[in-house]
Tab-separated table of C-alpha atoms in Angstrom:
chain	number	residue	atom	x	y	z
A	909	UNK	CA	13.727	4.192	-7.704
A	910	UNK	CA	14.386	1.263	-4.707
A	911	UNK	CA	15.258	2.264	-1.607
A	912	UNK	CA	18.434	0.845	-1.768
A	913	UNK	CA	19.688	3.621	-4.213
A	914	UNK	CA	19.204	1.476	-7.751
A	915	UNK	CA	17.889	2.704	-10.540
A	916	UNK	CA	16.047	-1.212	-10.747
A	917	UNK	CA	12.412	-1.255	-11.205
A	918	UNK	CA	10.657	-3.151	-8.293
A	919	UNK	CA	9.977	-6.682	-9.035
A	920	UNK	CA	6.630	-7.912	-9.612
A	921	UNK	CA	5.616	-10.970	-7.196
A	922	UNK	CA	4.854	-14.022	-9.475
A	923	UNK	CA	2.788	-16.683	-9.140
A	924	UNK	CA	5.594	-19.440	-8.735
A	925	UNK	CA	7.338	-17.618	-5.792
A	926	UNK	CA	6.728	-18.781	-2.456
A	927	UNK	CA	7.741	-15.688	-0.506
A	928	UNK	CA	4.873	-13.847	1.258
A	929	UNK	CA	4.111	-10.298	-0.057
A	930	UNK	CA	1.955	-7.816	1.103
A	931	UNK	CA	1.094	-4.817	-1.348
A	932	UNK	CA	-0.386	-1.354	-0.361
A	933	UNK	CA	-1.493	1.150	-3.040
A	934	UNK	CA	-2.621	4.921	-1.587
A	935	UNK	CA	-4.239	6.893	-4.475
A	936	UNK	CA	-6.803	9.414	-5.142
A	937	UNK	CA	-6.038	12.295	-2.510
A	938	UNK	CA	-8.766	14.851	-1.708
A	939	UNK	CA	-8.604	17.629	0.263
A	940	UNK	CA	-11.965	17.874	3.179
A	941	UNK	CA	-12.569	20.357	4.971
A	942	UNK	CA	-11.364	24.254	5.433
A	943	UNK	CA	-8.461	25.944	7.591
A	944	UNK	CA	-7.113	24.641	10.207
A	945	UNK	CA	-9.713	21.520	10.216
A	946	UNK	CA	-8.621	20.790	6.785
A	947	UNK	CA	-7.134	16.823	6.356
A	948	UNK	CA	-6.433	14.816	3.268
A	949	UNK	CA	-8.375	11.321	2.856
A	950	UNK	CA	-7.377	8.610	0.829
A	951	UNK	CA	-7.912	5.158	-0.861
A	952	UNK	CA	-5.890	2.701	0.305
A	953	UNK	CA	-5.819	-1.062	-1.571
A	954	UNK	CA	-3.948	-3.755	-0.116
A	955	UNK	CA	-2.984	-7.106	-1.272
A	956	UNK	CA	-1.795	-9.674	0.142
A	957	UNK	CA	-0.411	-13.636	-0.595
A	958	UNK	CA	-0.427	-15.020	2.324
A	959	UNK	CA	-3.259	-15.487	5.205
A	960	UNK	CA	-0.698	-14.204	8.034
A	961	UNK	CA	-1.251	-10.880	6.599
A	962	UNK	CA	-4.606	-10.992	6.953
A	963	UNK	CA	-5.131	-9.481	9.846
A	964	UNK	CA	-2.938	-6.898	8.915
A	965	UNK	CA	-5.525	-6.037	5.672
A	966	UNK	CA	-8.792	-5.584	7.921
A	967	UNK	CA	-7.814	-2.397	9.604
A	968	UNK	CA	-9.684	0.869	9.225
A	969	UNK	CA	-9.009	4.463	10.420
């Protein structure tokens, strides 16, 4: 569901489009550690069309 309340699916970016897009995927969450030092890692993939972006793709945490 969109954020804007429609039951739409997303578009997909195509080839042909000239807007700038930046995609981020989180997946696969696992659990590390115990009690109250327990925190959740996870993979994060990013995608991007457009070089401005790029800086924005090169971050770690």
């Amino acid at each position: 569901r969109s954020l804007s309340g429609s039951s739409q699916s997303p578009r997909s970016p195509s080839s042909s489009t000239s807007e700038p897009f930046l995609h981020v995927t989180v997946t696969d969450p696992v659990k590390l550690g115990n009690g109250v030092q327990a925190y959740i890692s996870y993979r994060v993939i990013t995608k991007a069309s457009s070089l401005p972006y790029a800086s924005y793709l090169a971050i770690s945490f």
